[in-house]
Short mmCIF file of C-alpha atoms and ligand atoms in Angstrom, two decimals:
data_model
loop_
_atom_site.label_atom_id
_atom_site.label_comp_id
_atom_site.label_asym_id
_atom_site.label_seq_id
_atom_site.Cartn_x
_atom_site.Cartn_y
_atom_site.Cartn_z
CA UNK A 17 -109.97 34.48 61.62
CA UNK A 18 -111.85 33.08 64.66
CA UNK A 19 -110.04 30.49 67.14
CA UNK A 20 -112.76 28.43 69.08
CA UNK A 21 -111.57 26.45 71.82
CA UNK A 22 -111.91 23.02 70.57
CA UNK A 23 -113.47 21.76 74.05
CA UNK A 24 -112.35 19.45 76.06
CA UNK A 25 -108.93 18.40 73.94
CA UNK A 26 -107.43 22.19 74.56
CA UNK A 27 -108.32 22.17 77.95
CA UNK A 28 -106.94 25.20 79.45
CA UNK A 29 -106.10 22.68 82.40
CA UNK A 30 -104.65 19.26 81.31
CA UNK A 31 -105.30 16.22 83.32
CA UNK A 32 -102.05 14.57 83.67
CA UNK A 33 -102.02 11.12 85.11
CA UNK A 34 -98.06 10.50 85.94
CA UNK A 35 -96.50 6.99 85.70
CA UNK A 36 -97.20 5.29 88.60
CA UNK A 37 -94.12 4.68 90.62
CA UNK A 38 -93.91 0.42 90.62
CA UNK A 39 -93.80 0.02 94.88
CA UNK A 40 -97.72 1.11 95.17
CA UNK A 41 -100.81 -1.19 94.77
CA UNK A 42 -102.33 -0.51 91.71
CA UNK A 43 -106.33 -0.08 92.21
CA UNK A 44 -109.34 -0.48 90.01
CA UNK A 45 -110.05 2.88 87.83
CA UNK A 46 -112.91 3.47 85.87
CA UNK A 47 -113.20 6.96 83.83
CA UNK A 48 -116.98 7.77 82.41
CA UNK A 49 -116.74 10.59 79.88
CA UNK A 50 -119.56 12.64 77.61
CA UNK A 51 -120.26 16.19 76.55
CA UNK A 52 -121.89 18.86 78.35
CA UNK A 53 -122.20 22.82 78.12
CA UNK A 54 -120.27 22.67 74.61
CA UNK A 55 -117.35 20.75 76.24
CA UNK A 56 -116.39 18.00 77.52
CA UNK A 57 -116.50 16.08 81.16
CA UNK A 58 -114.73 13.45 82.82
CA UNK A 59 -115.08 11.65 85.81
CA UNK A 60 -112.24 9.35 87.28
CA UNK A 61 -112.84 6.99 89.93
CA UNK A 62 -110.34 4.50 92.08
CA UNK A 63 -111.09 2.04 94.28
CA UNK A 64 -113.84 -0.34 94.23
CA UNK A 65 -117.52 1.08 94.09
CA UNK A 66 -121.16 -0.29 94.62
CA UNK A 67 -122.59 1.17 91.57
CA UNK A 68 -122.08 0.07 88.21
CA UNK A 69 -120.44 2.11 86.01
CA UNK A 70 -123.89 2.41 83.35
CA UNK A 71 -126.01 3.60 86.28
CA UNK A 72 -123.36 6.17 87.36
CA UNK A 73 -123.15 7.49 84.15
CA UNK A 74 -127.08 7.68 84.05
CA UNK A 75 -127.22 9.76 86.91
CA UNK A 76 -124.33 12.06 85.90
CA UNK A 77 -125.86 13.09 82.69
CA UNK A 78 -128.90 13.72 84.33
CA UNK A 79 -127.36 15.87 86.79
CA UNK A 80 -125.72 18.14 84.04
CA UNK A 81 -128.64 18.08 81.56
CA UNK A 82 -130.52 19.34 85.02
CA UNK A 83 -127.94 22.06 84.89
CA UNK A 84 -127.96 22.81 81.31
CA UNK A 85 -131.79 23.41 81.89
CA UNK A 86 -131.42 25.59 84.58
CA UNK A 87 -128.52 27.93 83.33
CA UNK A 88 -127.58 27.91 79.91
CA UNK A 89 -127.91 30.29 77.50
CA UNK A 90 -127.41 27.83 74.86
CA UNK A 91 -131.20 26.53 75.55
CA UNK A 92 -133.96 29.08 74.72
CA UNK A 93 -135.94 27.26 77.34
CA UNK A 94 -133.73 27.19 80.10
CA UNK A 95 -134.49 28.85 83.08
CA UNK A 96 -131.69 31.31 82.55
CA UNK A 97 -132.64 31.95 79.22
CA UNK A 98 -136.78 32.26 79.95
CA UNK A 99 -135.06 35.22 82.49
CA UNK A 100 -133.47 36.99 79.96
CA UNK A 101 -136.30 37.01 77.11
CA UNK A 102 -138.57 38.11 79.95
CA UNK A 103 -138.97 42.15 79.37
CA UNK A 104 -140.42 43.51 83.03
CA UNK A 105 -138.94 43.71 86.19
CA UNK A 106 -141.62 41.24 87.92
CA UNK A 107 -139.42 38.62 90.10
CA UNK A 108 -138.49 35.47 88.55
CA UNK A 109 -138.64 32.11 90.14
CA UNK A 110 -135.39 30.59 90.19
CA UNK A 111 -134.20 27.03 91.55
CA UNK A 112 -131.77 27.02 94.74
CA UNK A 113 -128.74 25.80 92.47
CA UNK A 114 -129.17 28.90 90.42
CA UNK A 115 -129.39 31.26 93.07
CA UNK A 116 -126.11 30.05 94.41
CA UNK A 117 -124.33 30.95 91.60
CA UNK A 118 -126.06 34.48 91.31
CA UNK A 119 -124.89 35.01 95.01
CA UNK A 120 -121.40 33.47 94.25
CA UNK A 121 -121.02 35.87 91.36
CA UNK A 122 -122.52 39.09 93.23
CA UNK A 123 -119.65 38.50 96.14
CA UNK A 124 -116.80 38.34 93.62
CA UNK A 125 -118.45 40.76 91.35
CA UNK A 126 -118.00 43.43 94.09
CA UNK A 127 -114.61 42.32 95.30
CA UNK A 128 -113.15 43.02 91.88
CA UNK A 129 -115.14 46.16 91.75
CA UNK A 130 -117.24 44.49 88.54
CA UNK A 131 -114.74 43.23 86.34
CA UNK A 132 -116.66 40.36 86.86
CA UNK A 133 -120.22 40.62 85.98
CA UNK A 134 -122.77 38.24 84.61
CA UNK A 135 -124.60 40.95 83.24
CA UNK A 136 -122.17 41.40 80.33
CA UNK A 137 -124.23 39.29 78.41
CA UNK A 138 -125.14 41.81 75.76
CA UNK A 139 -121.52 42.94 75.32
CA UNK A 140 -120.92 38.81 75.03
CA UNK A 141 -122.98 38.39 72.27
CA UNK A 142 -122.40 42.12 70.57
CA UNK A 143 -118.74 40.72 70.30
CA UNK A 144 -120.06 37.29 68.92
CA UNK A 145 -118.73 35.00 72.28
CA UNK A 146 -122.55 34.70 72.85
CA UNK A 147 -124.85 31.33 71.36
CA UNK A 148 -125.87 32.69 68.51
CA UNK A 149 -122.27 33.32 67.62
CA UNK A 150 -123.13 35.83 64.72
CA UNK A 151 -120.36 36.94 62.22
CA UNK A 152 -117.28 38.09 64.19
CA UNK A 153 -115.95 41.93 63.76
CA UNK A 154 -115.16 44.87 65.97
CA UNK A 155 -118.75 46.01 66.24
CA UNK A 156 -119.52 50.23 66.15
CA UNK A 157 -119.05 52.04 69.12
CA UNK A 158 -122.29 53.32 69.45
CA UNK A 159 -123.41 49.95 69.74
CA UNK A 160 -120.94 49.57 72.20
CA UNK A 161 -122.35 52.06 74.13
CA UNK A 162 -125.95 50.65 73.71
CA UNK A 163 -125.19 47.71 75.08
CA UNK A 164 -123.22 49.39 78.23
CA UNK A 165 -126.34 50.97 79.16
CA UNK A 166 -128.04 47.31 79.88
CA UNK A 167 -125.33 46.17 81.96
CA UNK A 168 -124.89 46.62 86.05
CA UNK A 169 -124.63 43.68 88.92
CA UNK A 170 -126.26 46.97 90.97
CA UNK A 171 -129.78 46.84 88.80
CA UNK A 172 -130.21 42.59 89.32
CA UNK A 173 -131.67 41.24 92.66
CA UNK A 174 -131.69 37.97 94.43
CA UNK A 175 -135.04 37.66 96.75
CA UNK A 176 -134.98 34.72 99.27
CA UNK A 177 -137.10 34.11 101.35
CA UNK A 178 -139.17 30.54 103.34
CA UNK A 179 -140.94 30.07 99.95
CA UNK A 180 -138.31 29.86 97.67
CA UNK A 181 -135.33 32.52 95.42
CA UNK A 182 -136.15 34.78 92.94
CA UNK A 183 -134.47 36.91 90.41
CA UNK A 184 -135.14 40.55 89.04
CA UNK A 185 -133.86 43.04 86.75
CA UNK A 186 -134.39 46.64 86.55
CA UNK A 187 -133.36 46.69 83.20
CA UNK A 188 -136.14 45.28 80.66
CA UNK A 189 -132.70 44.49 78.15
CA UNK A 190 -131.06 42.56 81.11
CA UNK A 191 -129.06 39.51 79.45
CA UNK A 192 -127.40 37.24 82.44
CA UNK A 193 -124.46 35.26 81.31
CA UNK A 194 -123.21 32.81 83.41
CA UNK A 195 -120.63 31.09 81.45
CA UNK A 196 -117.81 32.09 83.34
CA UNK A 197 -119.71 29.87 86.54
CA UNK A 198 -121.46 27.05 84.53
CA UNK A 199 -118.26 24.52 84.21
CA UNK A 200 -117.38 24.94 88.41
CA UNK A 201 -120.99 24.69 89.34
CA UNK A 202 -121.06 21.52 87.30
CA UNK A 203 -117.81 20.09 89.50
CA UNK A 204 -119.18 21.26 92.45
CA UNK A 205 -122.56 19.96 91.01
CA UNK A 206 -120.56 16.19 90.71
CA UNK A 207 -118.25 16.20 93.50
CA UNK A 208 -121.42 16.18 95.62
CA UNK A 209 -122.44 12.95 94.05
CA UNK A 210 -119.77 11.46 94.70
CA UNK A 211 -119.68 12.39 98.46
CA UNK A 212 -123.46 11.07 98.37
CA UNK A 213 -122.11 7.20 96.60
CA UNK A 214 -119.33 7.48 99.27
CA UNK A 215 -116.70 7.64 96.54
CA UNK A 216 -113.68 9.20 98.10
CA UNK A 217 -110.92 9.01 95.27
CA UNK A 218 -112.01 10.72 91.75
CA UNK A 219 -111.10 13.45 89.59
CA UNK A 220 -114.20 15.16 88.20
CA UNK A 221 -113.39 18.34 85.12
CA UNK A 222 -116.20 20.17 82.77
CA UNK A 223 -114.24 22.17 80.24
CA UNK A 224 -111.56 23.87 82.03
CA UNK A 225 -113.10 23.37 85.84
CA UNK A 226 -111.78 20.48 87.62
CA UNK A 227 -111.70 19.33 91.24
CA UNK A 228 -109.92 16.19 92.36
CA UNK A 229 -109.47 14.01 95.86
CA UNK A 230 -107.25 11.11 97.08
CA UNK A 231 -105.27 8.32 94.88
CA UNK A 232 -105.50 7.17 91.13
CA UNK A 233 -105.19 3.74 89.82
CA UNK A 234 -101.95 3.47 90.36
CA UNK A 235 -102.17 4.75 93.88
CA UNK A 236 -100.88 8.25 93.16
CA UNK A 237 -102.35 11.35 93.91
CA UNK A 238 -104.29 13.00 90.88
CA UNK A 239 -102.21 15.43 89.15
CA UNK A 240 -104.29 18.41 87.46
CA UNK A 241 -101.46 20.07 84.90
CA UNK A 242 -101.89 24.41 84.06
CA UNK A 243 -100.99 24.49 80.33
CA UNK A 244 -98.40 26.93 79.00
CA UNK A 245 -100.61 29.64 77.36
CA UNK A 246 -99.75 28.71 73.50
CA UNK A 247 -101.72 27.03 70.70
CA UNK A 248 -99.04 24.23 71.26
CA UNK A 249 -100.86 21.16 72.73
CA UNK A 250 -99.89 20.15 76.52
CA UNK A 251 -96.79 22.00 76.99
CA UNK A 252 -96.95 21.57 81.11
CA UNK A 253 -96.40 24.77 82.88
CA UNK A 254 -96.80 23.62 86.52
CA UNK A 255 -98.41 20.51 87.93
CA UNK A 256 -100.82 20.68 91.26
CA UNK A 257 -102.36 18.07 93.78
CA UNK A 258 -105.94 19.54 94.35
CA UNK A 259 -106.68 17.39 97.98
CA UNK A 260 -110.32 18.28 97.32
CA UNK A 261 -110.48 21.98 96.05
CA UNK A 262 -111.94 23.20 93.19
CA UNK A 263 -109.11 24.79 90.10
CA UNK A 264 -110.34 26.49 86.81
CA UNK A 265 -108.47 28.54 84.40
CA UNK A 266 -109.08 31.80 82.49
CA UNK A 267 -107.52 32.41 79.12
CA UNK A 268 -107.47 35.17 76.51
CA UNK A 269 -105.22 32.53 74.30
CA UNK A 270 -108.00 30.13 72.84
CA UNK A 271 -111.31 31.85 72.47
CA UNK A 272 -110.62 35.04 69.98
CA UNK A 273 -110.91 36.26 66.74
CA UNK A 274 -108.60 38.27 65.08
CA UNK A 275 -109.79 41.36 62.76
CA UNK A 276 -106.45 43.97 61.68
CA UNK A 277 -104.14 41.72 63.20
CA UNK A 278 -105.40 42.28 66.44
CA UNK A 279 -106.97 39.75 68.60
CA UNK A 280 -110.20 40.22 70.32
CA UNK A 281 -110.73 37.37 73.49
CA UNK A 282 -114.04 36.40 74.77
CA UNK A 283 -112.89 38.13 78.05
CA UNK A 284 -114.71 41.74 78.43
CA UNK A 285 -114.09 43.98 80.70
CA UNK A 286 -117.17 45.58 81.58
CA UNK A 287 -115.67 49.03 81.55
CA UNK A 288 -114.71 49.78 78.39
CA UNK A 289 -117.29 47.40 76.41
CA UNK A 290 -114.66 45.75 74.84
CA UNK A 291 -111.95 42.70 75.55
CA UNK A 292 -109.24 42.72 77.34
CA UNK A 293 -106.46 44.20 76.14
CA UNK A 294 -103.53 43.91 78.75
CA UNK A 295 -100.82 41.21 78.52
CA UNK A 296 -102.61 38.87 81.32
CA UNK A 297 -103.05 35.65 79.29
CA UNK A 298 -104.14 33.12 82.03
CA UNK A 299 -105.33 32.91 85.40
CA UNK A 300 -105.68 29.95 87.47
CA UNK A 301 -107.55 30.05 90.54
CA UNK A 302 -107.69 27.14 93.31
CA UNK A 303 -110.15 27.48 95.67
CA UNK A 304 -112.59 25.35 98.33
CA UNK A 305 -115.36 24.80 95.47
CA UNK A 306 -115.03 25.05 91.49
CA UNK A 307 -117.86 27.76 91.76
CA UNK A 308 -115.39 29.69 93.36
CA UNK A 309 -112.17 28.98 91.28
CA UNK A 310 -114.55 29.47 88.39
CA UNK A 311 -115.75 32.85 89.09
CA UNK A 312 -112.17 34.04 90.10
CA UNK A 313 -110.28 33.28 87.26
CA UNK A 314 -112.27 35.39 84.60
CA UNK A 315 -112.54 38.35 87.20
CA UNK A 316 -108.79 38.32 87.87
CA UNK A 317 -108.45 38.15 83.84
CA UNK A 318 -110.50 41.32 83.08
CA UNK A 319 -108.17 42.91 86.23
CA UNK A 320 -104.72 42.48 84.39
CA UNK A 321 -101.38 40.70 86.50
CA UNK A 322 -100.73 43.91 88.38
CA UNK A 323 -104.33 43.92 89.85
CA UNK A 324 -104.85 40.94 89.77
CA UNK A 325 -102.11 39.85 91.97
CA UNK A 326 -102.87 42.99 94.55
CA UNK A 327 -106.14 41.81 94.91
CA UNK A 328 -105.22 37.93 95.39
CA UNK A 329 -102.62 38.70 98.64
CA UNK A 330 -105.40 40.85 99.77
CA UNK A 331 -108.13 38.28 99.60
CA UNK A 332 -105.69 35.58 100.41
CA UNK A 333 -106.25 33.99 96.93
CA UNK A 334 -104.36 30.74 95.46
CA UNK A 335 -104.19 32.01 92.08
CA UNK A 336 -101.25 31.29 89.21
CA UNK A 337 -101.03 34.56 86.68
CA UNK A 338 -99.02 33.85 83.26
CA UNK A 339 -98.72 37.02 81.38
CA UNK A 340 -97.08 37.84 78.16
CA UNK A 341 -93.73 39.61 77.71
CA UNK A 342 -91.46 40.58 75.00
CA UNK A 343 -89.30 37.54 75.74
CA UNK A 344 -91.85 35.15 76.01
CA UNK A 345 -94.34 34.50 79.14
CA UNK A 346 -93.73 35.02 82.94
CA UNK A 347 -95.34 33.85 85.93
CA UNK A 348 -96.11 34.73 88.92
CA UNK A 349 -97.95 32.92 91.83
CA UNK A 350 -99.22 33.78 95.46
CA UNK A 351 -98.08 31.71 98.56
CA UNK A 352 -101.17 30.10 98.88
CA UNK A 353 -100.76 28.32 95.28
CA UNK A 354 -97.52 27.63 95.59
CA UNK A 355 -99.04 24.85 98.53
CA UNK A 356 -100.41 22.95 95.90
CA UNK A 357 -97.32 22.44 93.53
CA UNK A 358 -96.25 19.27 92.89
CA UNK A 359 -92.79 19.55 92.88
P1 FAD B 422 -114.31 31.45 81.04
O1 FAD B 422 -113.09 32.27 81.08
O2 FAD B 422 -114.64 30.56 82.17
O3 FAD B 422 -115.58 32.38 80.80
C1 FAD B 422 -115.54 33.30 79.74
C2 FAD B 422 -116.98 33.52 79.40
O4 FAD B 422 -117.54 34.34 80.42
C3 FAD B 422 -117.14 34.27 78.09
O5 FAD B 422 -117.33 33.33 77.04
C4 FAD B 422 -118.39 35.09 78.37
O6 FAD B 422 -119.53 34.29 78.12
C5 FAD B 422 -118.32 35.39 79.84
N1 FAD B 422 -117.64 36.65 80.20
C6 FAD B 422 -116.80 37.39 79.44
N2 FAD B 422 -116.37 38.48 80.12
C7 FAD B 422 -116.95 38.42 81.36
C8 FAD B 422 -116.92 39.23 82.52
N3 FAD B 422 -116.18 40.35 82.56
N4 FAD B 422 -117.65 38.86 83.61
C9 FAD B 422 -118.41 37.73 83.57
N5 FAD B 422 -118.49 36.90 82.49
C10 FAD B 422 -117.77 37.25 81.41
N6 FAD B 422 -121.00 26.68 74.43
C11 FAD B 422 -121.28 26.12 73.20
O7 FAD B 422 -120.56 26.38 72.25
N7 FAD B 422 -122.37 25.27 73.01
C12 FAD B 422 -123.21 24.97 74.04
O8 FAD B 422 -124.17 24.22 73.87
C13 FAD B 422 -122.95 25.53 75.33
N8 FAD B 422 -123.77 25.25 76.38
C14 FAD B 422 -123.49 25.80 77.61
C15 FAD B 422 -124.31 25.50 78.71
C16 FAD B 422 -124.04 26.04 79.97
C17 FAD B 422 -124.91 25.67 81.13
C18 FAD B 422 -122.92 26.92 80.13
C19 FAD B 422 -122.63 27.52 81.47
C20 FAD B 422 -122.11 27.24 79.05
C21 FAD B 422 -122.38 26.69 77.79
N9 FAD B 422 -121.57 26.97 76.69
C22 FAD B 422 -121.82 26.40 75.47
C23 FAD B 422 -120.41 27.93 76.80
C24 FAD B 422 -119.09 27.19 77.08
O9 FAD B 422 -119.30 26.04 77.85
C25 FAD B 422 -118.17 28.02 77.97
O10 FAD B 422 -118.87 28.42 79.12
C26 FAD B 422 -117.68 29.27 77.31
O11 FAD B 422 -117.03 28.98 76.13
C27 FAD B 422 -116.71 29.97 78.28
O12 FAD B 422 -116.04 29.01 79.06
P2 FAD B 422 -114.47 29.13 79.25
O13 FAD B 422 -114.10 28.25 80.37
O14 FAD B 422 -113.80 28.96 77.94
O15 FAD B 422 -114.25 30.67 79.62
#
């Protein structure tokens, strides 16, 4: 039985605009919405703005298609995709966007000691997570092992120099994945548009990424809502004011298929070639950029609570960890989260 995250109505993070309180000015809002990276966006703006609201939404979609040619998987002509088909290890041109997100996901792919790592695409797909979403069952473990041998953020290099970036694998199988990064880069990707109309009070999400700054329509701050990790639809499970950071959510509770009565998530941990297994079920991250948030949360995932949370205080991390129990759920947050409650 497979469980697809219906995009963009399950959001792992609910937008949750609260009454307004009736002693504020109310403001003009207008909300532009469309699909994107098999989910859904939304952009929220208050206050009065120069453009009109067809032209924003022109330039929007042509930011994200822009993306969606540069990094998804999903196109066989992306740029992403042109990288993986390619079989030697001659350099790849790459545009500056991209190579952000390769250097984004090398950092936090070494501070979680690879539990997060873009090369997993071959496991991805062996598992069926990947775009051609074949047939889902536990596949063989020699395959498992196959596909192990093609993975490594060690064997994948980012060249930069005055003429441009370039990537290159060592391995001719190389498959980069970058789904785990695609919905923060696309924030990040539309919170600088806003900056560049002047627009200082939106909230922007793809999917589950979402970043958010100043006063709604009814003069309130945004409120971004963590769901409680069940199939049930917006049970709230804490409520945050972003003030311009970047959130996104990792889940193991959504995106699985279930073969024996056990559940397989789209979540793999690089290690043992297969998903996650522990009783982490979602972890939030809130950092400066959704890039950030984004890459995070699925590392933190593959880590399980214990590690997880170790590594946060370390780091310094805002990051909300909801794991399972024979009771229910528990949760668990670091100080630098708990900042951004809304109480
Ligand atoms: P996240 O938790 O953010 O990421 C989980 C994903 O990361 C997994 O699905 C897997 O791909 C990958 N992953 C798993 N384990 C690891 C690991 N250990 N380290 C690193 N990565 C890992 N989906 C569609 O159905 N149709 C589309 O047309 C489509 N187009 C897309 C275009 C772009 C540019 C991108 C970036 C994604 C696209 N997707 C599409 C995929 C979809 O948007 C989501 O990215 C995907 O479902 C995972 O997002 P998530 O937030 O649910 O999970």
């Amino acid at each position: 039985m497979v469980h697809s995250l219906t995009k963009g109505l399950l959001l792992t993070v609910t937008l949750i605009l609260l009454a307004a309180c009736n002693d504020t000015e109310t403001r003009p809002q207008i909300d532009i919405e469309g699909k994107t990276m098999g989910t859904f966006y939304s952009v929220k703006i208050s206050g009065n703005i120069a453009q009109n609201k067809q032209q924003l939404q022109q330039e929007i979609d042509a930011l994200l298609e822009q993306a969606n040619d540069d990094i998804s998987t999903y196109r066989p002509h992306s740029v992403l995709s042109r990288f993986n088909q390619h079989r030697s290890s001659e350099p790849q041109p790459i545009p500056r966007g991209m190579a952000d997100i390769i250097l984004m996901a090398q950092r936090i792919g070494r501070d979680t000691g690879g539990a997060m790592d873009i090369t997993v695409g071959p496991l991805v797909n062996l598992w069926g997570f990947g775009p051609d979403k074949r047939v889902v069952k536990v596949p063989q473990q020699q395959q498992i092992d196959a596909a192990k041998q093609q993975i490594g953020l060690q064997h994948l290099k980012l060249i930069s120099d005055h003429q441009g970036e370039w990537l290159q694998k060592e391995l001719p199988e190389m498959y980069v994945d970058l789904s785990t990064l695609g919905e923060g880069y696309a924030v990040d990707q539309l919170v600088r548009l806003m900056a560049r109309h002047g627009i200082t009070h939106y909230l922007v999400s793809v999917g589950g990424a979402v970043s958010s700054r100043g006063v709604n329509g009814q003069g309130q701050p945004w409120r971004v809502a963590i769901q409680k990790p069940t199939d049930r639809e917006n049970a709230v499970q804490a409520l945050v004011d972003l003030q311009g950071y970047g959130i996104s959510t990792a889940g193991s509770y959504r995106n699985y298929f279930e073969q024996d009565g056990q559940r397989y998530s789209h979540v793999i941990d690089p290690t043992t070639g297969r998903p996650i297994n522990h009783r982490l079920v979602s972890a939030t991250v809130i950092a400066p950029t959704a890039l950030e948030a984004d890459g995070w949360d699925t590392g933190l995932m593959v880590l399980g609570t214990e590690k997880a949370l170790k590594l946060a205080e370390e780091k310094g991390l805002a990051v909300y960890l909801i794991s399972k129990t024979d009771e229910g759920f528990s949760a668990v947050m670091t100080p630098q989260f708990k900042a951004f409650l809304v109480q």
